[in-house]
Coordinates of C-alpha atoms and ligand atoms in Angstrom, one line a residue:
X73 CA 14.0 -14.8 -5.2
X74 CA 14.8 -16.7 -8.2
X75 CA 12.8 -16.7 -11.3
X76 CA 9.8 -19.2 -11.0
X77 CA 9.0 -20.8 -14.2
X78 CA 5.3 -21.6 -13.1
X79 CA 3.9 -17.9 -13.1
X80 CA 1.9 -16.6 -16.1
X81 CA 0.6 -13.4 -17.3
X82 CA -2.7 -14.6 -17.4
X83 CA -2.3 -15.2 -13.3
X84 CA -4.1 -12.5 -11.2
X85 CA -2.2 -9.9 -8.8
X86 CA -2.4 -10.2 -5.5
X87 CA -2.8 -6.8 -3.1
X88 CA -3.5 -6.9 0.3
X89 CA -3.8 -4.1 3.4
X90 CA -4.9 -4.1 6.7
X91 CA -8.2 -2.8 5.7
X92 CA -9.9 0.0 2.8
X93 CA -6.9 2.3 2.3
X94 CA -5.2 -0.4 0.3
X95 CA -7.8 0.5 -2.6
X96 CA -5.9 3.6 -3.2
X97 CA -3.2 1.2 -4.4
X98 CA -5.6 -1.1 -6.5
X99 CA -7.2 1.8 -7.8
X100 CA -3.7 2.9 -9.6
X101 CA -3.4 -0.6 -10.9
X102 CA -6.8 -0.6 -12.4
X103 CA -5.8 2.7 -14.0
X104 CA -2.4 1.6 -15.0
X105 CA -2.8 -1.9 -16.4
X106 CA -6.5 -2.3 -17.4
X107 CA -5.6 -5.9 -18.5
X108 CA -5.0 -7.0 -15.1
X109 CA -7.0 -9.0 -12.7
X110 CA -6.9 -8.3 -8.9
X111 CA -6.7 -10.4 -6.1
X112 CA -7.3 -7.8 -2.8
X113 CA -7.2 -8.7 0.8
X114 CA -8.4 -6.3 3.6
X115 CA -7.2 -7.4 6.8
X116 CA -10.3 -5.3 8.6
X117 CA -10.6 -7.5 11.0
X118 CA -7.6 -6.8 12.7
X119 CA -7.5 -2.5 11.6
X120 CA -5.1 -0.9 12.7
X121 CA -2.1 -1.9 11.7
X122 CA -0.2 1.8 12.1
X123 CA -0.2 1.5 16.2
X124 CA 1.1 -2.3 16.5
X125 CA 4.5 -3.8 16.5
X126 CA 6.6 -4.8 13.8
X127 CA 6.3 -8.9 15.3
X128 CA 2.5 -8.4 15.0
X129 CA 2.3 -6.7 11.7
X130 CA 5.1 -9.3 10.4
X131 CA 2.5 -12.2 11.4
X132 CA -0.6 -10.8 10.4
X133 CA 0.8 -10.4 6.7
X134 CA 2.7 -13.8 6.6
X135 CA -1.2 -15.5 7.0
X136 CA -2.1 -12.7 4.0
X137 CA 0.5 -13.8 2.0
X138 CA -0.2 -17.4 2.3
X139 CA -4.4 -16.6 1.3
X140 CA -2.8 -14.9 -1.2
X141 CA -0.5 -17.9 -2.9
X142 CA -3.3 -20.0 -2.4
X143 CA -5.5 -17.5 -5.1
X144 CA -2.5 -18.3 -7.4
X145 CA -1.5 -15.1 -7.4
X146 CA 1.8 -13.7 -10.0
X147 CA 3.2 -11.5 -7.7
X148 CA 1.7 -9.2 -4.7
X149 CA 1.7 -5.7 -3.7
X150 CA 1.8 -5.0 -0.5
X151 CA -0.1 -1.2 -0.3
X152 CA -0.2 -0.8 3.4
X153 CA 2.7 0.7 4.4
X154 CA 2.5 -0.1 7.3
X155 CA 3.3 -3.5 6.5
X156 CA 5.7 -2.5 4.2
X157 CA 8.2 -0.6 6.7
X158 CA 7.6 -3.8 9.1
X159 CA 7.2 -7.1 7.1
X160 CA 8.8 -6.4 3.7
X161 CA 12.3 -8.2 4.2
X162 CA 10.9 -10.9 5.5
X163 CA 8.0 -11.5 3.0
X164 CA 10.4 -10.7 0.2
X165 CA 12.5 -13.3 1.5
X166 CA 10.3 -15.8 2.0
X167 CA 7.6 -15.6 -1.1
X168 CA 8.1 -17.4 -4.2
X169 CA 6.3 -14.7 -6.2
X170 CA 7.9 -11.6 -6.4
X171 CA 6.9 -8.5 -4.4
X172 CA 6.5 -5.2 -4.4
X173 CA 5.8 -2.4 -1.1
X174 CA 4.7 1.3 -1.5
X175 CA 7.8 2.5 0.4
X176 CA 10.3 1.8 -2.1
X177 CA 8.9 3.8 -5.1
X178 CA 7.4 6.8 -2.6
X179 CA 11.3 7.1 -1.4
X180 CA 13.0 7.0 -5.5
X181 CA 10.4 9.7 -6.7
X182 CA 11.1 11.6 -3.6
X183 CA 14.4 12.0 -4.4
X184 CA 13.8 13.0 -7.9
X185 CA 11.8 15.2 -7.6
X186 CA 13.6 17.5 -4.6
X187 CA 16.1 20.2 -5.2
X188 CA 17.1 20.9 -1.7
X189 CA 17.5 17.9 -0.2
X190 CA 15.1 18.3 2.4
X191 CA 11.6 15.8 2.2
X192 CA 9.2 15.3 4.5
X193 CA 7.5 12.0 5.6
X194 CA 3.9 11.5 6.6
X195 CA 2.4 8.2 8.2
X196 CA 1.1 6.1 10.8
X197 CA 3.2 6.0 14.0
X198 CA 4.3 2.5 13.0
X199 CA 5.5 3.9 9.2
X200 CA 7.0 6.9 11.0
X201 CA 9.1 4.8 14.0
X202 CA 10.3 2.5 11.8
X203 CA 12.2 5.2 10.0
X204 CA 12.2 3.1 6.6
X205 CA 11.2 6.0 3.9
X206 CA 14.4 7.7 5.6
X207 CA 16.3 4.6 4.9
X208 CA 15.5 4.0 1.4
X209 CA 15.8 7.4 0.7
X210 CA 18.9 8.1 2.1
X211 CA 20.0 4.9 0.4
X212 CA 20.0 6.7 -2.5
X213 CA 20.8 10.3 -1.5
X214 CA 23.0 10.0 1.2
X215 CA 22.9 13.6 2.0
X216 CA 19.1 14.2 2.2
X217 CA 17.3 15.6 5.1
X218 CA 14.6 13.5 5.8
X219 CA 11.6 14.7 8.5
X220 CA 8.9 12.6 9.8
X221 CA 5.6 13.1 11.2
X222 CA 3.2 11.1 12.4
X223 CA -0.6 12.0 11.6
X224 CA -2.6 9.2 13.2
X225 CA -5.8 11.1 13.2
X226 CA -6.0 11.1 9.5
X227 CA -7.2 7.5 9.1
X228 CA -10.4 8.2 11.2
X229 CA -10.9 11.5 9.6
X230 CA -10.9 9.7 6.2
X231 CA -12.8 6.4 7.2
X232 CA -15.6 8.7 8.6
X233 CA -15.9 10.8 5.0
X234 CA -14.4 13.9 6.1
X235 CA -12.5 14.4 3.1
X236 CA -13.2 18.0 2.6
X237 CA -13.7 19.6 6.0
X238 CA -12.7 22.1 8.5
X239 CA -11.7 19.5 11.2
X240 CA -9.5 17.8 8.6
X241 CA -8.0 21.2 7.4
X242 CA -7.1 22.1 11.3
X243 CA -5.5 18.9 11.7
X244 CA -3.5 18.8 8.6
X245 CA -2.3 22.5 9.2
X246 CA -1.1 21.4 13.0
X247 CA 0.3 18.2 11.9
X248 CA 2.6 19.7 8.9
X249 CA 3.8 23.0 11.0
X250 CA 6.6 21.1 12.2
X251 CA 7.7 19.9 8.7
X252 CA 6.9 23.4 7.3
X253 CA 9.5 25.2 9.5
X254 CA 12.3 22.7 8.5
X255 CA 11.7 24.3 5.0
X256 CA 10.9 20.8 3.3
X257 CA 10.3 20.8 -0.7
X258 CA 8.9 17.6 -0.7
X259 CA 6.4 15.6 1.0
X260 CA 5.8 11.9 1.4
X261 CA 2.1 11.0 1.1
X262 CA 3.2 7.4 3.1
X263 CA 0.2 5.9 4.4
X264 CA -2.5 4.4 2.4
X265 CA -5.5 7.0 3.5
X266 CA -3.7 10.1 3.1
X267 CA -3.9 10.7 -1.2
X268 CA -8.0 10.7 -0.5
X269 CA -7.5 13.9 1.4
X270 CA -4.7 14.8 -0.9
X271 CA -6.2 18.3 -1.4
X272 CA -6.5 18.7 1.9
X273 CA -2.6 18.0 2.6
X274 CA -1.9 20.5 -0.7
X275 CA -3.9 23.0 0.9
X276 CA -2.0 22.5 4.0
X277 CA 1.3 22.2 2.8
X278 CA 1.1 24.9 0.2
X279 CA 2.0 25.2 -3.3
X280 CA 5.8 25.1 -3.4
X281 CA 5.7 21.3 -1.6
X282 CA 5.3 18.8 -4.4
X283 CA 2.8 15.9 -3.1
X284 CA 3.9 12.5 -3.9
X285 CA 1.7 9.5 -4.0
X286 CA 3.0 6.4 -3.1
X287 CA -0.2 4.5 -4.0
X288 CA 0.9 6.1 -8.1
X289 CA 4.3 5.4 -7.7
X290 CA 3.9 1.6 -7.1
X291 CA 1.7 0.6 -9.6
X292 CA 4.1 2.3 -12.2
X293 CA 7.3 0.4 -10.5
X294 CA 5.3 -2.9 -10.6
X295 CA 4.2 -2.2 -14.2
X296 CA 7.9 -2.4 -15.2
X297 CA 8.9 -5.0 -12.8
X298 CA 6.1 -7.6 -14.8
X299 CA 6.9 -6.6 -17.9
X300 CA 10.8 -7.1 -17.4
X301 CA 9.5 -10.2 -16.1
X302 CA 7.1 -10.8 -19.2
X303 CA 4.4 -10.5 -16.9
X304 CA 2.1 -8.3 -18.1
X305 CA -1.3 -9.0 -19.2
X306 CA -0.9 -8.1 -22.9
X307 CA -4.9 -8.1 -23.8
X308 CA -8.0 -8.5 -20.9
X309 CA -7.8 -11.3 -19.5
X310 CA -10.6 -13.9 -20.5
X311 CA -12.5 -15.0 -17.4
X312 CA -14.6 -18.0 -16.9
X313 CA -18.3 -17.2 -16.3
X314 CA -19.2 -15.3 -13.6
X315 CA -15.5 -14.6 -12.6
X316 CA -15.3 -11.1 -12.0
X317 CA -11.6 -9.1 -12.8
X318 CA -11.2 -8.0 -9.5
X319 CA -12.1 -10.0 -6.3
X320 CA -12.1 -8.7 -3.1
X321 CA -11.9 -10.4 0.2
X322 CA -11.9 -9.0 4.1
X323 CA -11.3 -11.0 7.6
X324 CA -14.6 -8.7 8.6
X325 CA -17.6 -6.6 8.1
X326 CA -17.7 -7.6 4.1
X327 CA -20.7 -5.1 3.7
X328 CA -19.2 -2.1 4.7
X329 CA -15.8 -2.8 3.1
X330 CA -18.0 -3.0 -0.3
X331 CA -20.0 0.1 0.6
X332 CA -16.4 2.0 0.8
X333 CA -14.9 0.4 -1.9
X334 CA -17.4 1.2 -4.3
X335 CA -17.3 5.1 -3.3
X336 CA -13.6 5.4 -4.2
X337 CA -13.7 2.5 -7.5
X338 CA -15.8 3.0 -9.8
X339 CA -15.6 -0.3 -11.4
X340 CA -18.2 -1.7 -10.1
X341 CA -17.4 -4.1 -7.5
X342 CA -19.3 -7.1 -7.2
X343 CA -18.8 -8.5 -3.8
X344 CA -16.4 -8.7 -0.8
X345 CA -16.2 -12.1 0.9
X346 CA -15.1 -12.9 4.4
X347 CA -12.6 -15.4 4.9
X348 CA -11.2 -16.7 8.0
X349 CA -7.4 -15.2 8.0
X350 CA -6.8 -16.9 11.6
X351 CA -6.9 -20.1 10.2
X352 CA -3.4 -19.3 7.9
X353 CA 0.0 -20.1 9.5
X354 CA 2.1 -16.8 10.9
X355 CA 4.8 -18.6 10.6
X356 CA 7.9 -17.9 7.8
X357 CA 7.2 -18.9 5.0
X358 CA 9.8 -21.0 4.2
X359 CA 13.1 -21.6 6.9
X360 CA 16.4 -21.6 6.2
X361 CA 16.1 -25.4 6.3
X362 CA 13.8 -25.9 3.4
X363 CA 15.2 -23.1 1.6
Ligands
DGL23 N1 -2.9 1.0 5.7 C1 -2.2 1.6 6.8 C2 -0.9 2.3 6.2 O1 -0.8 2.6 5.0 C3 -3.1 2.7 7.5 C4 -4.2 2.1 8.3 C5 -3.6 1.3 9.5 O2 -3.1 1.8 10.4 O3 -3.7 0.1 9.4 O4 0.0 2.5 6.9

């Protein structure tokens, strides 16, 4: 992508995921850059994204993408990463804002942070098949050993509050046995759920495995990435009456998105409106044609 001359700092960011665990992401970029406003889509009518295909997933966010450049977004985040192992090239590609996925960060601070070479990866199926954390991070560190293991009973676990429970604690332990016995220093928190049960994973893992948190990660890279761009909201933005900071729409079931949300931001959030996703093209954004 080129530079385009029409975006401003004052413009909001744009984050979408297929449904609540993308707040873990806007959290960190509440945290990180108070000034900004937020633009999030929740795709929770069409939840999950971590057991479809890459064709499906690569669709569902191009129709994101578009609701998204139609907010007047500056630049978007994609925080599932799901959708960032599937549909990143393409959207990358194709948007004239620039974009950012979780994978990409998780992968660089993985690789700084071991010191034998050996990481492990945690996600949907999806995230885990696709084999893209191994990529990136093997991209960088050719030599690293690089595990994966998918934990697809997490999201459930999560979305039904059991944060700090037995069931989750026997889960985690069977799920990272595998990883443990290949002697990984480093785990991969790589789906958007997972840093809410982050103690849960410690407990799990250990104390010698250093957690990292893509959700973190991201909202740092993005951070630099607008203010190399000059970007970044300097002061709070002024809003026009009655415009909250952060705006929040969902394809479905806008009450219960709102009654999660507002148990894991405490911002206050004002509302979550439905929109109708289906009615946004899935197809590229632009084609080599109009390029
Ligand atoms: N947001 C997804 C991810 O980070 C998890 C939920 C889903 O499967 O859609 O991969």
């Amino acid at each position: 992508m080129g530079q385009n001359t029409d975006l401003t700092a004052e413009m909001p960011i744009g984050v979408f995921d297929s449904g609540i665990g993308g707040l873990t992401v806007a959290r960190e970029i509440m945290r990180q850059m108070p000034n900004e406003r937020i633009v999030y889509f929740g795709d929770t009518a069409r939840v999950p994204y971590g057991s479809k295909s890459s064709e499906t997933v690569t669709r569902y966010s191009r129709q994101i993408v578009r609701f998204l450049l139609e907010q007047k977004v500056k630049a978007i985040a994609v925080a599932c990463n799901t959708a960032s192992a599937y549909a990143l090239p393409e959207i990358e590609r194709e948007c004239p804002v620039p974009v950012i996925g979780v994978i990409r960060p998780g992968a660089k601070t993985a690789v700084s942070k071991t010191r034998n070479g050996r990481i492990g990866v945690i996600g949907t199926r999806a995230t885990i098949s696709s084999g893209s954390y191994k990529a990136y991070i093997r991209r960088i560190m050719p030599e690293a050993e690089v595990f994966g293991q998918a934990c697809p009973l997490f999201v459930p676990l999560v979305e039904e509050g059991l944060w700090e429970d037995p069931v989750t604690d026997e889960i985690a332990r069977r799920y990272l046995a595998s990883l443990l016995d290949r002697e990984i220093d480093t785990l991969i928190m790589g789906c958007t759920h997972y840093p809410l049960i982050r103690k849960t994973i410690g407990r799990a893992a250990g104390e010698n495995i250093e957690l990292i948190n893509p959700a973190y990660e991201t909202a740092m890279e993005l951070r630099r990435m607008l203010g190399e761009m000059s970007l970044l909201a300097e002061e709070r933005q002024p809003l026009g009456s009655g415009e909250p900071q952060y705006r929040f729409y969902v394809s479905d079931m806008a009450g219960q998105f709102r009654q999660f949300a507002n148990s894991i931001i405490k911002y206050g959030i004002l509302a979550a409106e439905k929109i109708d996703i289906y009615k946004y093209s899935a197809e590229p954004l632009r084609t080599p044609e109009n390029h």
